[in-house]
Amino acid sequence: MIMVSINCITYNHEAYIGQTIEGFLMQETDFDFEILIHEDASTDRTAEIVRSYERLHPDKIRVIYQTENQYSKGVFVNLLNEERARGKYVALCDGDDYWIDPHKLQKQVDYMEANPDCTLCFHDAYVETDDTLHTDWRVIPWMPENRKYASFEARTYNAGELQLLGFIPTMSMLYRNRLIMGGPDWLSDAPAKDGAMKLYVASHGYAYYMPEVMSVYRYGVAGSATTIWNEGDLERDIARHEAFIRFIDTFDAYSNGQYHQEMELSRISFEVGLHRLRRDYAALKSPRYDRYLDRFVGKERIRPYLMVRHPIVTELLIRLRSRQLI
């Protein structure tokens, strides 16, 4: 019996995909697992590299080779692997990230098997930029407003708490199979599909966090979502914030307000960002945004405090500092 199906989506990852697959193959488990790769019509040597591994491990690796890029057509490509997954659990890892602990899958499966109410298990990851591994930089917490929900110890999260924890390493996620396949349509429309998936899966049970670092997140890879988001396209940034707000409202309604308090606080954060992008500074003075400060601790409250109380001056100082750093 196959216990885990590894879901790997890759496109133009020739510099990374070999290390990604090696991280799969090095897993030491007392169960069988399969490696499902969706090669989305790369224009570089990614498909060639994947084929070389497929030839060496035909009993372990199963690949879909696309002739036309599906992601650009709006296809939820994760489902193309999940619909053929035979494992009890699905583990995610895109072709530009990688695993570094040979016991990662075993540790996660052991917990999930012992705790059947758990629907999602995840862990921390180091960050790598420009081929430099930063062992002093972890994904969790990704932003200052996520710090209050970050933990140095193992703990459980409900879906609302996960939203306030923010970005978690996608390549760390292991969840019960068939949940996503039977999921609602809004999963494929979400602005960050991995973020939507984690909330949806966790809402069917709970999420468990392992504080160990067992993977690496490559930040700044060309074509990745975070790279595109950092390009500074104002119209696109506004549209993204609006999409996140719509998603929060959709999930809040889907979950019948079970996590409304946390979702509302997250919504407020995106509203603050949206007002900043639109330079609607007067709106930031609304008492509604006093709650924005609830997401920060210690000295990290200073900048958001100034942002909602003195937004024009704060934006001017930010721009002046940015010019000095150029």
PDB file of N, CA, C and O in Angstrom, residues 161-187:
ATOM      1  N   GLU A 161      -6.414  30.424  13.237  1.00  0.00           N
ATOM      2  CA  GLU A 161      -5.062  30.688  13.725  1.00  0.00           C
ATOM      3  C   GLU A 161      -4.032  30.551  12.608  1.00  0.00           C
ATOM      4  O   GLU A 161      -3.058  31.305  12.552  1.00  0.00           O
ATOM      5  N   LEU A 162      -4.259  29.598  11.717  1.00  0.00           N
ATOM      6  CA  LEU A 162      -3.354  29.435  10.575  1.00  0.00           C
ATOM      7  C   LEU A 162      -3.346  30.678   9.696  1.00  0.00           C
ATOM      8  O   LEU A 162      -2.296  31.071   9.172  1.00  0.00           O
ATOM      9  N   GLN A 163      -4.503  31.302   9.522  1.00  0.00           N
ATOM     10  CA  GLN A 163      -4.570  32.508   8.710  1.00  0.00           C
ATOM     11  C   GLN A 163      -3.704  33.606   9.304  1.00  0.00           C
ATOM     12  O   GLN A 163      -3.007  34.329   8.581  1.00  0.00           O
ATOM     13  N   LEU A 164      -3.725  33.737  10.628  1.00  0.00           N
ATOM     14  CA  LEU A 164      -2.925  34.767  11.277  1.00  0.00           C
ATOM     15  C   LEU A 164      -1.463  34.369  11.387  1.00  0.00           C
ATOM     16  O   LEU A 164      -0.595  35.244  11.504  1.00  0.00           O
ATOM     17  N   LEU A 165      -1.170  33.084  11.325  1.00  0.00           N
ATOM     18  CA  LEU A 165       0.229  32.649  11.266  1.00  0.00           C
ATOM     19  C   LEU A 165       0.851  33.056   9.939  1.00  0.00           C
ATOM     20  O   LEU A 165       2.053  33.261   9.839  1.00  0.00           O
ATOM     21  N   GLY A 166       0.026  33.180   8.913  1.00  0.00           N
ATOM     22  CA  GLY A 166       0.512  33.648   7.620  1.00  0.00           C
ATOM     23  C   GLY A 166       1.119  32.543   6.775  1.00  0.00           C
ATOM     24  O   GLY A 166       0.724  31.380   6.863  1.00  0.00           O
ATOM     25  N   PHE A 167       2.089  32.909   5.987  1.00  0.00           N
ATOM     26  CA  PHE A 167       2.723  31.988   5.053  1.00  0.00           C
ATOM     27  C   PHE A 167       3.409  30.850   5.795  1.00  0.00           C
ATOM     28  O   PHE A 167       4.218  31.073   6.694  1.00  0.00           O
ATOM     29  N   ILE A 168       3.068  29.630   5.419  1.00  0.00           N
ATOM     30  CA  ILE A 168       3.795  28.470   5.924  1.00  0.00           C
ATOM     31  C   ILE A 168       4.456  27.794   4.726  1.00  0.00           C
ATOM     32  O   ILE A 168       3.991  27.938   3.592  1.00  0.00           O
ATOM     33  N   PRO A 169       5.556  27.078   4.939  1.00  0.00           N
ATOM     34  CA  PRO A 169       6.266  26.485   3.808  1.00  0.00           C
ATOM     35  C   PRO A 169       5.383  25.469   3.077  1.00  0.00           C
ATOM     36  O   PRO A 169       4.978  24.464   3.653  1.00  0.00           O
ATOM     37  N   THR A 170       5.093  25.751   1.831  1.00  0.00           N
ATOM     38  CA  THR A 170       4.254  24.835   1.056  1.00  0.00           C
ATOM     39  C   THR A 170       4.892  23.458   0.976  1.00  0.00           C
ATOM     40  O   THR A 170       4.209  22.426   1.061  1.00  0.00           O
ATOM     41  N   MET A 171       6.223  23.431   0.854  1.00  0.00           N
ATOM     42  CA  MET A 171       6.917  22.149   0.723  1.00  0.00           C
ATOM     43  C   MET A 171       6.963  21.373   2.043  1.00  0.00           C
ATOM     44  O   MET A 171       7.531  20.284   2.111  1.00  0.00           O
ATOM     45  N   SER A 172       6.355  21.918   3.090  1.00  0.00           N
ATOM     46  CA  SER A 172       6.295  21.216   4.376  1.00  0.00           C
ATOM     47  C   SER A 172       4.954  20.528   4.590  1.00  0.00           C
ATOM     48  O   SER A 172       4.792  19.732   5.515  1.00  0.00           O
ATOM     49  N   MET A 173       3.975  20.818   3.739  1.00  0.00           N
ATOM     50  CA  MET A 173       2.605  20.385   3.988  1.00  0.00           C
ATOM     51  C   MET A 173       2.364  18.918   3.632  1.00  0.00           C
ATOM     52  O   MET A 173       2.693  18.464   2.544  1.00  0.00           O
ATOM     53  N   LEU A 174       1.790  18.192   4.578  1.00  0.00           N
ATOM     54  CA  LEU A 174       1.318  16.817   4.374  1.00  0.00           C
ATOM     55  C   LEU A 174      -0.123  16.773   4.871  1.00  0.00           C
ATOM     56  O   LEU A 174      -0.405  17.184   5.994  1.00  0.00           O
ATOM     57  N   TYR A 175      -1.046  16.295   4.035  1.00  0.00           N
ATOM     58  CA  TYR A 175      -2.449  16.279   4.427  1.00  0.00           C
ATOM     59  C   TYR A 175      -3.137  15.036   3.900  1.00  0.00           C
ATOM     60  O   TYR A 175      -2.602  14.309   3.052  1.00  0.00           O
ATOM     61  N   ARG A 176      -4.323  14.809   4.403  1.00  0.00           N
ATOM     62  CA  ARG A 176      -5.065  13.608   4.031  1.00  0.00           C
ATOM     63  C   ARG A 176      -5.550  13.701   2.582  1.00  0.00           C
ATOM     64  O   ARG A 176      -6.074  14.723   2.154  1.00  0.00           O
ATOM     65  N   ASN A 177      -5.346  12.648   1.851  1.00  0.00           N
ATOM     66  CA  ASN A 177      -5.735  12.602   0.450  1.00  0.00           C
ATOM     67  C   ASN A 177      -7.255  12.686   0.302  1.00  0.00           C
ATOM     68  O   ASN A 177      -8.004  12.344   1.212  1.00  0.00           O
ATOM     69  N   ARG A 178      -7.679  13.147  -0.853  1.00  0.00           N
ATOM     70  CA  ARG A 178      -9.072  13.249  -1.288  1.00  0.00           C
ATOM     71  C   ARG A 178      -9.805  14.455  -0.715  1.00  0.00           C
ATOM     72  O   ARG A 178     -10.933  14.728  -1.124  1.00  0.00           O
ATOM     73  N   LEU A 179      -9.180  15.199   0.211  1.00  0.00           N
ATOM     74  CA  LEU A 179      -9.839  16.404   0.706  1.00  0.00           C
ATOM     75  C   LEU A 179      -9.886  17.475  -0.374  1.00  0.00           C
ATOM     76  O   LEU A 179     -10.922  18.089  -0.618  1.00  0.00           O
ATOM     77  N   ILE A 180      -8.753  17.708  -1.035  1.00  0.00           N
ATOM     78  CA  ILE A 180      -8.686  18.746  -2.058  1.00  0.00           C
ATOM     79  C   ILE A 180      -9.517  18.362  -3.282  1.00  0.00           C
ATOM     80  O   ILE A 180     -10.198  19.197  -3.886  1.00  0.00           O
ATOM     81  N   MET A 181      -9.473  17.083  -3.651  1.00  0.00           N
ATOM     82  CA  MET A 181     -10.218  16.639  -4.829  1.00  0.00           C
ATOM     83  C   MET A 181     -11.712  16.915  -4.693  1.00  0.00           C
ATOM     84  O   MET A 181     -12.390  17.205  -5.662  1.00  0.00           O
ATOM     85  N   GLY A 182     -12.211  16.823  -3.491  1.00  0.00           N
ATOM     86  CA  GLY A 182     -13.636  17.076  -3.280  1.00  0.00           C
ATOM     87  C   GLY A 182     -13.922  18.474  -2.784  1.00  0.00           C
ATOM     88  O   GLY A 182     -15.003  18.738  -2.265  1.00  0.00           O
ATOM     89  N   GLY A 183     -12.953  19.373  -2.935  1.00  0.00           N
ATOM     90  CA  GLY A 183     -13.080  20.708  -2.377  1.00  0.00           C
ATOM     91  C   GLY A 183     -13.947  21.642  -3.197  1.00  0.00           C
ATOM     92  O   GLY A 183     -14.306  21.348  -4.340  1.00  0.00           O
ATOM     93  N   PRO A 184     -14.291  22.799  -2.622  1.00  0.00           N
ATOM     94  CA  PRO A 184     -15.149  23.777  -3.303  1.00  0.00           C
ATOM     95  C   PRO A 184     -14.420  24.475  -4.447  1.00  0.00           C
ATOM     96  O   PRO A 184     -13.191  24.486  -4.516  1.00  0.00           O
ATOM     97  N   ASP A 185     -15.184  25.092  -5.323  1.00  0.00           N
ATOM     98  CA  ASP A 185     -14.623  25.755  -6.497  1.00  0.00           C
ATOM     99  C   ASP A 185     -13.701  26.908  -6.140  1.00  0.00           C
ATOM    100  O   ASP A 185     -12.761  27.204  -6.888  1.00  0.00           O
ATOM    101  N   TRP A 186     -13.941  27.569  -4.989  1.00  0.00           N
ATOM    102  CA  TRP A 186     -13.140  28.738  -4.666  1.00  0.00           C
ATOM    103  C   TRP A 186     -11.675  28.402  -4.391  1.00  0.00           C
ATOM    104  O   TRP A 186     -10.820  29.299  -4.400  1.00  0.00           O
ATOM    105  N   LEU A 187     -11.361  27.135  -4.192  1.00  0.00           N
ATOM    106  CA  LEU A 187      -9.956  26.759  -4.024  1.00  0.00           C
ATOM    107  C   LEU A 187      -9.135  27.115  -5.257  1.00  0.00           C
ATOM    108  O   LEU A 187      -7.990  27.573  -5.150  1.00  0.00           O
TER     109      LEU A 187
END
